[in-house]
Coordinates of C-alpha atoms and ligand atoms in Angstrom, one line a residue:
X25 CA 116.1 91.9 122.9
X26 CA 119.4 93.1 121.3
X27 CA 120.1 92.6 117.8
X28 CA 123.2 90.7 118.7
X29 CA 121.0 88.6 120.7
X30 CA 118.2 88.5 118.3
X31 CA 121.0 87.2 115.5
X32 CA 122.1 84.7 117.2
X33 CA 118.7 83.1 118.8
X34 CA 118.2 82.8 114.7
X35 CA 121.9 81.1 114.0
X36 CA 120.8 78.6 116.8
X37 CA 117.7 78.5 115.1
X38 CA 119.7 77.0 112.0
X39 CA 117.5 80.7 109.9
X40 CA 120.7 82.1 109.1
X41 CA 121.5 79.8 106.5
X42 CA 122.5 79.8 102.5
X43 CA 120.6 77.6 100.5
X44 CA 122.8 74.5 100.9
X45 CA 122.1 70.7 102.0
X46 CA 118.8 72.6 101.7
X47 CA 117.6 72.4 98.0
X48 CA 116.3 69.4 95.6
X49 CA 118.0 69.5 92.2
X50 CA 118.1 71.0 89.8
X51 CA 119.8 73.7 91.7
X52 CA 119.9 77.4 90.5
X53 CA 121.5 79.1 93.3
X54 CA 124.5 76.6 93.4
X55 CA 127.6 76.6 95.6
X56 CA 126.6 79.1 98.0
X57 CA 128.6 78.9 101.0
X58 CA 128.6 82.6 102.9
X59 CA 131.8 83.8 102.2
X60 CA 132.2 82.7 97.8
X61 CA 129.2 86.2 96.8
X62 CA 132.2 88.1 95.2
X63 CA 132.3 89.7 91.8
X64 CA 135.5 86.9 91.3
X65 CA 133.0 83.9 92.6
X66 CA 130.5 84.5 91.4
X67 CA 132.1 84.4 87.6
X68 CA 133.3 81.4 88.2
X69 CA 129.8 79.7 89.0
X70 CA 129.6 81.2 84.8
X71 CA 128.5 84.6 86.7
X72 CA 127.5 87.5 83.8
X73 CA 128.1 84.7 80.6
X74 CA 123.8 85.4 80.4
X75 CA 124.7 89.2 80.3
X76 CA 127.7 88.3 77.6
X77 CA 125.4 86.2 75.8
X78 CA 122.6 88.5 75.3
X79 CA 124.9 91.3 74.4
X80 CA 126.2 88.3 71.5
X81 CA 130.1 89.3 73.0
X82 CA 131.1 85.6 72.1
X83 CA 132.8 84.9 68.9
X84 CA 130.3 84.4 65.7
X85 CA 127.8 85.1 67.9
X86 CA 124.6 88.0 67.8
X87 CA 123.0 90.0 70.6
X88 CA 119.7 89.3 71.1
X89 CA 117.0 91.1 70.3
X90 CA 114.5 92.5 73.2
X91 CA 112.0 91.4 71.5
X92 CA 114.3 87.9 71.9
X93 CA 114.9 88.2 75.9
X94 CA 111.1 88.4 77.0
X95 CA 109.5 85.5 74.9
X96 CA 112.3 83.9 76.6
X97 CA 111.5 85.4 79.7
X98 CA 107.5 84.4 78.6
X99 CA 108.8 81.1 77.8
X100 CA 110.4 80.2 81.0
X101 CA 107.0 80.5 83.0
X102 CA 108.7 82.4 85.7
X103 CA 106.1 84.2 88.0
X104 CA 107.4 86.9 90.3
X105 CA 108.5 85.9 93.3
X106 CA 107.2 89.1 95.2
X107 CA 103.4 88.0 95.9
X108 CA 101.2 87.8 94.0
X109 CA 102.9 85.2 91.3
X110 CA 102.2 87.9 87.5
X111 CA 104.0 86.2 84.5
X112 CA 107.0 88.2 84.1
X113 CA 107.7 88.2 80.8
X114 CA 104.2 89.3 80.2
X115 CA 104.9 92.3 83.2
X116 CA 107.9 92.9 80.3
X117 CA 106.1 93.0 77.6
X118 CA 104.0 96.0 78.6
X119 CA 106.4 99.0 79.0
X120 CA 106.6 101.0 76.4
X121 CA 109.1 100.2 74.2
X122 CA 109.8 103.2 72.0
X123 CA 108.6 106.1 75.2
X124 CA 110.9 108.7 75.1
X125 CA 111.7 109.9 78.1
X126 CA 113.1 108.1 81.2
X127 CA 111.9 104.7 81.7
X128 CA 112.8 102.9 85.4
X129 CA 113.7 99.7 86.4
X130 CA 113.2 98.6 90.2
X131 CA 113.9 95.8 92.7
X132 CA 111.3 95.1 95.5
X133 CA 113.8 94.0 98.2
X134 CA 111.6 95.0 101.0
X135 CA 110.9 92.0 102.0
X136 CA 108.6 93.0 105.1
X137 CA 105.4 89.5 104.5
X138 CA 106.1 87.8 108.6
X139 CA 107.7 84.6 107.3
X140 CA 109.8 86.2 104.5
X141 CA 113.6 85.8 104.6
X142 CA 114.7 84.7 101.1
X143 CA 115.7 87.7 99.5
X144 CA 117.8 89.0 102.0
X145 CA 119.7 85.3 101.8
X146 CA 119.4 85.7 97.6
X147 CA 121.8 89.2 98.5
X148 CA 124.2 88.4 101.4
X149 CA 125.2 85.1 99.6
X150 CA 124.5 86.0 95.6
X151 CA 124.0 89.6 95.1
X152 CA 125.7 89.6 91.7
X153 CA 123.3 87.2 90.5
X154 CA 120.6 90.4 91.1
X155 CA 122.3 92.8 90.0
X156 CA 122.4 90.8 86.2
X157 CA 118.9 89.8 86.6
X158 CA 118.6 93.4 86.8
X159 CA 121.2 94.1 83.6
X160 CA 119.1 92.0 81.7
X161 CA 115.8 93.1 82.2
X162 CA 116.5 96.6 81.8
X163 CA 118.0 95.6 78.5
X164 CA 115.3 93.9 77.8
X165 CA 112.9 96.9 78.4
X166 CA 115.1 99.9 76.8
X167 CA 115.9 101.3 80.9
X168 CA 118.9 102.7 81.6
X169 CA 118.4 103.6 85.7
X170 CA 117.0 101.3 88.2
X171 CA 116.8 101.1 92.1
X172 CA 116.8 98.6 94.3
X173 CA 114.6 99.0 97.3
X174 CA 116.2 97.5 100.2
X175 CA 114.6 96.4 103.8
X176 CA 115.8 99.5 105.6
X177 CA 116.9 97.4 108.9
X178 CA 118.7 95.1 107.8
X179 CA 121.9 96.4 107.0
X180 CA 124.2 93.8 106.5
X181 CA 122.1 93.4 102.8
X182 CA 122.5 97.0 101.8
X183 CA 126.4 97.1 102.6
X184 CA 126.6 93.4 100.8
X185 CA 124.3 94.9 97.8
X186 CA 126.7 98.2 97.7
X187 CA 130.0 96.6 98.1
X188 CA 128.8 94.5 94.9
X189 CA 127.7 97.4 92.8
X190 CA 131.0 99.4 93.1
X191 CA 133.0 95.4 91.9
X192 CA 130.1 95.3 89.2
X193 CA 131.1 99.5 88.2
X194 CA 135.1 98.6 88.4
X195 CA 134.0 95.4 85.8
X196 CA 132.8 97.3 83.3
X197 CA 129.0 94.9 84.0
X198 CA 127.3 98.4 85.4
X199 CA 127.2 102.4 84.2
X200 CA 128.4 103.8 80.5
X201 CA 128.8 101.1 77.2
X202 CA 128.1 97.7 79.3
X203 CA 131.8 96.2 78.0
X204 CA 131.2 97.7 75.1
X205 CA 128.1 97.8 73.9
X206 CA 126.1 100.5 73.5
X207 CA 123.8 99.7 76.2
X208 CA 124.1 101.7 79.3
X209 CA 122.2 100.9 83.1
X210 CA 123.1 102.8 86.2
X211 CA 122.0 100.9 89.2
X212 CA 121.7 102.3 92.4
X213 CA 120.9 100.5 96.0
X214 CA 118.5 103.2 98.3
X215 CA 116.8 101.8 102.1
X216 CA 114.0 101.2 102.8
X217 CA 111.6 103.4 105.6
X218 CA 110.8 99.9 108.0
X219 CA 106.7 99.8 107.3
X220 CA 105.2 96.3 106.0
X221 CA 103.5 98.8 103.2
X222 CA 106.5 100.3 102.2
X223 CA 106.9 96.6 100.3
X224 CA 103.3 97.5 98.6
X225 CA 104.5 98.8 94.9
X226 CA 103.2 101.9 94.5
X227 CA 103.6 103.0 98.1
X228 CA 107.2 102.2 97.0
X229 CA 107.7 104.3 94.4
X230 CA 106.7 107.3 96.6
X231 CA 109.0 106.3 99.9
X232 CA 111.6 106.3 96.8
X233 CA 110.5 109.5 95.5
X234 CA 110.9 111.1 99.6
X235 CA 107.9 111.6 100.2
X236 CA 105.0 108.8 102.6
X237 CA 104.8 105.5 102.0
X238 CA 101.8 105.3 101.2
X239 CA 99.6 103.5 98.2
X240 CA 98.5 105.2 94.9
X241 CA 95.5 104.7 93.4
X242 CA 95.4 102.7 90.5
X243 CA 94.7 102.3 87.4
X244 CA 97.0 103.9 86.0
X245 CA 99.6 100.9 87.1
X246 CA 103.6 101.6 86.9
X247 CA 104.1 100.2 83.6
X248 CA 102.6 103.9 81.8
X249 CA 102.9 106.1 85.8
X250 CA 105.8 104.9 87.7
X251 CA 108.4 106.5 89.8
X252 CA 108.5 110.0 89.5
X253 CA 105.1 109.1 86.8
X254 CA 107.4 107.4 84.2
X255 CA 106.9 104.4 83.1
X256 CA 108.4 102.1 85.2
X257 CA 108.9 98.3 86.1
X258 CA 109.3 96.4 89.5
X259 CA 109.6 93.2 90.1
X260 CA 110.9 91.3 93.4
X261 CA 114.5 90.0 94.3
X262 CA 114.2 86.4 93.7
X263 CA 112.0 87.0 90.0
X264 CA 115.7 89.2 88.9
X265 CA 117.2 86.3 90.5
X266 CA 116.0 83.8 87.9
X267 CA 116.8 86.0 84.9
X268 CA 120.2 85.0 84.2
X269 CA 120.0 80.9 84.7
X270 CA 116.8 81.6 81.8
X271 CA 118.9 83.1 79.8
X272 CA 122.2 80.8 80.7
X273 CA 120.2 77.8 79.9
X274 CA 116.9 78.6 77.8
X275 CA 113.3 79.6 78.8
X276 CA 112.5 76.1 78.1
X277 CA 114.4 74.4 80.3
X278 CA 114.0 76.2 83.5
X279 CA 110.4 75.8 82.6
X280 CA 110.7 71.7 83.2
X281 CA 112.9 72.3 86.1
X282 CA 109.3 73.2 86.9
X283 CA 105.6 72.1 86.0
X284 CA 103.7 73.6 84.1
X285 CA 102.3 77.8 84.4
X286 CA 105.0 77.6 87.4
X287 CA 108.8 77.7 85.9
X288 CA 112.1 76.5 87.9
X289 CA 113.3 76.5 90.9
X290 CA 111.4 78.7 94.2
X291 CA 113.0 79.4 97.3
X292 CA 110.3 79.2 100.5
X293 CA 111.2 80.2 103.7
X294 CA 109.6 77.4 105.8
X295 CA 109.5 78.5 109.8
X296 CA 106.9 77.7 112.6
X297 CA 107.1 74.4 114.4
X298 CA 110.3 71.8 112.5
X299 CA 113.2 71.1 113.3
X300 CA 115.2 72.9 110.8
X301 CA 113.8 75.5 110.0
X302 CA 115.0 78.4 107.1
X303 CA 115.4 78.9 103.3
X304 CA 114.6 75.8 100.8
X305 CA 115.7 75.7 96.7
X306 CA 112.9 72.7 95.9
X307 CA 111.6 73.0 92.6
X308 CA 107.3 74.1 91.5
X309 CA 105.4 71.6 92.0
X310 CA 107.3 69.7 95.1
X311 CA 105.1 67.5 97.6
X312 CA 104.5 69.6 100.3
X313 CA 105.1 66.6 102.5
X314 CA 108.2 66.7 100.6
X315 CA 109.2 70.4 102.0
X316 CA 108.4 69.6 105.3
X317 CA 110.7 66.7 105.2
X318 CA 113.6 68.5 104.0
X319 CA 112.5 71.2 106.8
X320 CA 113.7 67.9 109.4
X321 CA 109.4 67.6 110.0
X322 CA 107.0 68.4 112.6
X323 CA 110.0 69.9 115.7
X324 CA 109.6 66.9 119.0
X325 CA 107.7 64.7 117.0
X326 CA 104.2 66.8 117.3
X327 CA 101.5 66.4 114.8
X328 CA 101.0 68.8 111.8
X329 CA 97.9 71.0 113.1
X330 CA 98.0 74.1 109.9
X331 CA 100.3 75.7 107.8
X332 CA 99.5 79.2 106.6
X333 CA 102.5 78.7 102.9
X334 CA 102.7 81.9 101.4
X335 CA 103.4 84.3 104.2
X336 CA 101.4 86.2 106.9
X337 CA 98.7 87.5 104.4
X338 CA 97.8 84.3 102.4
X339 CA 95.5 82.0 104.5
X340 CA 95.7 79.0 106.4
X341 CA 95.5 75.8 105.3
X342 CA 94.7 72.7 108.1
X343 CA 97.0 69.6 107.8
X344 CA 95.1 67.8 105.4
X345 CA 94.4 69.5 102.6
X346 CA 98.4 70.4 102.8
X347 CA 99.4 67.3 102.8
X348 CA 98.4 67.3 99.9
X349 CA 99.6 70.1 97.6
X350 CA 102.1 70.7 96.0
X351 CA 104.2 73.9 96.4
X352 CA 103.7 76.3 93.1
X353 CA 101.0 78.8 92.7
X354 CA 97.7 76.8 91.7
X355 CA 98.2 73.7 93.9
X356 CA 97.7 76.2 96.8
X357 CA 95.4 78.4 94.9
X358 CA 93.1 74.9 94.3
X359 CA 93.2 74.2 97.9
X360 CA 92.1 78.0 99.2
X361 CA 95.2 79.6 99.5
X362 CA 98.2 81.9 97.8
X363 CA 101.2 81.0 97.8
X364 CA 102.7 84.7 98.5
X365 CA 105.8 84.9 99.0
X366 CA 106.6 81.4 99.4
X367 CA 107.0 82.0 103.9
X368 CA 105.1 78.6 104.7
X369 CA 104.2 78.7 108.6
X370 CA 104.0 75.9 110.1
X371 CA 102.3 75.0 113.4
X372 CA 102.3 71.7 115.6
X373 CA 99.3 71.1 117.4
X374 CA 100.1 72.5 120.4
X375 CA 99.4 75.9 118.9
X376 CA 95.7 77.8 119.7
X377 CA 94.1 80.0 116.9
X378 CA 92.3 82.1 118.1
X379 CA 96.3 83.9 119.5
X380 CA 97.8 83.1 115.8
X381 CA 94.7 85.0 115.2
X382 CA 94.9 87.7 117.5
X383 CA 98.9 87.6 116.9
X384 CA 98.2 87.7 113.4
X385 CA 95.7 90.3 113.4
X386 CA 97.8 93.0 115.5
X387 CA 100.1 92.9 113.0
X388 CA 97.7 94.3 109.9
X389 CA 96.0 96.7 112.6
X390 CA 99.5 98.7 113.5
X391 CA 100.7 98.3 109.2
X392 CA 97.5 99.8 107.4
X393 CA 98.5 103.4 106.5
X394 CA 95.2 104.8 107.2
X395 CA 94.4 106.2 103.8
X396 CA 90.9 103.7 103.1
X397 CA 88.6 103.6 106.0
X398 CA 87.7 99.9 105.2
X399 CA 91.2 98.9 105.8
X400 CA 92.1 101.7 108.8
X401 CA 88.8 101.1 110.5
X402 CA 88.1 97.6 110.0
X403 CA 91.4 96.1 111.4
X404 CA 91.6 97.7 114.2
X405 CA 87.5 96.3 114.6
X406 CA 89.5 92.8 113.4
X407 CA 91.7 92.9 116.1
X408 CA 89.6 93.6 119.4
X409 CA 86.7 90.9 118.4
X410 CA 89.8 88.4 118.1
X411 CA 91.2 89.8 120.9
X412 CA 88.0 89.9 123.9
X413 CA 87.8 86.3 122.3
X414 CA 91.3 85.4 123.6
X415 CA 91.1 87.0 126.9
X416 CA 87.6 84.5 126.9
X417 CA 85.5 87.8 127.0
X418 CA 83.8 86.2 123.6
X419 CA 80.0 86.2 122.8
X420 CA 79.2 83.8 120.5
X421 CA 77.5 86.2 117.5
X422 CA 81.4 87.9 117.7
X423 CA 82.3 85.0 114.8
X424 CA 79.6 86.0 112.0
X425 CA 80.7 90.0 112.5
X426 CA 84.5 88.8 112.3
X427 CA 83.2 86.8 109.3
X428 CA 81.1 90.5 108.0
X429 CA 83.5 92.6 109.5
X430 CA 86.8 90.9 107.1
X431 CA 84.4 90.5 103.6
X432 CA 83.5 93.9 104.3
X433 CA 87.3 95.0 104.0
X434 CA 87.8 92.6 100.8
X435 CA 88.3 94.5 97.5
X436 CA 86.7 97.4 99.1
X437 CA 90.9 99.2 99.9
X438 CA 93.7 101.5 97.4
X439 CA 95.6 98.2 98.3
X440 CA 96.0 94.6 98.9
X441 CA 96.9 94.8 102.8
X442 CA 93.1 95.2 103.2
X443 CA 92.4 92.0 101.3
X444 CA 95.8 90.8 103.2
X445 CA 94.3 91.2 107.0
X446 CA 90.9 89.7 106.4
X447 CA 91.6 86.6 104.2
X448 CA 93.5 85.0 107.1
X449 CA 90.2 86.1 109.4
X450 CA 88.3 84.1 107.1
X451 CA 90.2 81.1 106.7
X452 CA 90.3 81.0 110.3
X453 CA 87.3 81.2 111.1
X454 CA 85.7 78.8 107.9
X455 CA 88.5 76.5 109.0
X456 CA 88.2 76.4 113.1
X457 CA 85.5 78.1 114.3
X458 CA 84.6 75.4 116.5
X459 CA 88.6 76.1 118.0
X460 CA 86.9 79.8 118.6
X461 CA 83.1 78.7 119.5
X462 CA 84.9 77.0 122.4
X463 CA 86.8 79.2 123.8
X464 CA 84.0 81.6 124.1
X465 CA 81.7 78.5 125.5
X466 CA 84.4 77.5 127.8
X467 CA 85.4 80.9 129.4
X468 CA 82.2 82.7 129.5
X469 CA 79.4 80.6 129.4
X470 CA 76.8 83.0 130.3
X471 CA 77.0 85.1 127.7
X472 CA 77.4 82.4 125.5
X473 CA 73.7 80.6 126.9
X474 CA 72.0 83.9 126.7
X475 CA 73.0 84.4 123.1
Ligands
FMN503 C1 100.4 95.1 101.7 C2 102.1 95.0 100.9 C3 103.7 93.9 100.7 C4 103.9 93.6 99.5 N1 105.3 94.1 100.2 C5 106.1 92.7 98.8 C6 107.6 92.5 99.2 O1 107.8 93.2 100.6 N2 108.0 92.4 98.5 C7 107.6 91.9 97.3 O2 108.4 92.3 96.6 N3 106.0 92.7 96.8 C8 105.7 93.0 97.6 N4 105.0 93.1 97.5 C9 104.1 93.5 95.6 C10 104.4 94.4 95.0 O3 102.8 95.2 95.0 C11 104.9 93.6 94.2 O4 103.5 92.8 93.2 C12 105.4 93.1 93.5 O5 107.1 93.6 94.3 C13 105.8 92.6 92.4 O6 107.2 91.8 92.3 P1 107.0 90.8 91.6 O7 105.6 90.0 90.1 O8 108.6 89.8 90.7 O9 106.1 89.8 92.1 C14 103.4 93.7 98.5 C15 102.2 93.9 98.1 C16 100.9 94.7 99.6 C17 99.8 94.6 99.1
SF4_504 S1 94.3 98.8 102.4 FE1 95.5 99.3 104.1 S2 97.4 100.0 103.6 FE2 96.1 100.3 101.5 S3 96.3 102.4 100.7 FE3 94.4 101.2 102.5 S4 94.8 101.5 104.3 FE4 96.3 101.6 103.2

C-alpha cells in the first residue's frame, strides 16, 4: 500500500488528530486545530512567556536561577513520557553543572513503540512548545547545543520542526544571546534511521554520531558519557512539551492537574478495537473506563477482552483488571503492567491472543540489534514457539518453555529491548494460558495426549 493510501486509512479512522475535542480539562495542549502551529499562533496562546519569565524579561522581574528551574520541575511531579517514567527534575539534577567542556541536550522523537503516535502530533500541531521546553531545559543545565532526533520515516514532522526552528531563530528565541540575555542555545533537527532500537537512548546517541544504532553498556550513563562522550541529557518530546506550562504556572499547579507522584496531564494514543482511535489528553489518574468512553467505547458494542496499556512492550492486562485501573504510572504498575509511552491498545473479544502474541514476538525478533545472545537468540526462539502454536503444531510443554525462555532473557541484556520482548510473552502466558492450551489441544490432540 502506498503512503497516501495508508494516510487516508488513518484519517478515515480518525487517527490523524490534534487533541481538539479529545480531552478532559485541564488541557495543557489547548486550542490546536492543525493549522495554528506557527510562531505567531504559538505566541498568541502565550508561547515563549515561560522563557521570558525564566530570563526575567518582564518589568521588575528577576531571572530564575538554574536551581529554581530544576526545583520547579521536581515539584511538578513530571515523569519522563518516553517509557520509563523517570522523574524529570531528578534527571536534570544529575547533569554536571560545572563541567568545563561541551554538554548536549537531546530530544527523543524517535517514537518507534508500536501503538504510539503522540510525539508526531505534538511536533506537527505545536512544534514551538517542544522548542521552548528544550530552551528552558538547556538553560537549567547550562547546555549550549541540542538536537531533536526525529523518527526518520515521517518527513512531514521533520519539515515542520525545521520550519519552526527557522521561525524561532529569526525571532531571537534560539541562537546567540537569546532575547538579549547572556544565554545562548543552538538547536538542530536530525533524521532518525528507522529502527526501533534507535529510540533507546544510547543507541540514539550512537546513531546521532553517525554510527550503527546499537545500545551502549551502562554505566556510564549519558549524564556523564553521552553524545561524543560528553555529558548529555535525553528526554522524550512530550516531556519537553510539558515544561513551558510548568514554568509559567508553577510546579504545584502541574502536580495538581494529576495525582501525587504523577503530575500533569498525559497524551494517550488509543488504538485497536475502539470506535474513535486517536490521541487523547487526560489528567494523570483518569480512570481507564473514562478514557475508553472518550474513545467511543469498544467498537461495534463488543466486549472488552484485554488492554496493552503502555505500548507493545508493556504486559497485557485482562479487561477486569484494566477496568479497575486509573491511567497513571503507579496504578498501572500495581496492576502488573507499565504506563510506558501511553499507547493504549484495546482488544475486543474477537481477538486471538496467540495471533496477537505472534505478531508482537515477530516485531521484537525483527528489531533486536543482535548484540546480546539472550535477546538475539531468545527473541527468535519465542517467535518460533508462538508461531508453531498458532499453526496448530504446538506441544503442551511449549507453554513452560515459552515462560522459561522469556524469563531467561529478562535482566540479562544490554538494553531493555530484551525485557520488552519477554514481558508481553510472560503476561500472555500468565493471563491467557488456557487460550494457548486450548489451541494446542484442539489442533493437535494426539501430541497433547502423549505429552
Ligand atoms: C528498545 C527501546 C526503545 C525506546 N524507544 C523510545 C522512543 O521511541 N522514544 C522515547 O522517548 N523513548 C524511547 N525509549 C526510552 C529511552 O531510552 C529513554 O528512556 C527516554 O527517551 C528518556 O526520556 P524521558 O525521561 O523523558 O522519558 C526506548 C527504550 C528502549 C529500551
Ligand atoms: S537487548 Fe537486544 S536490542 Fe538491546 S542491545 Fe541487546 S541485542 Fe541489542
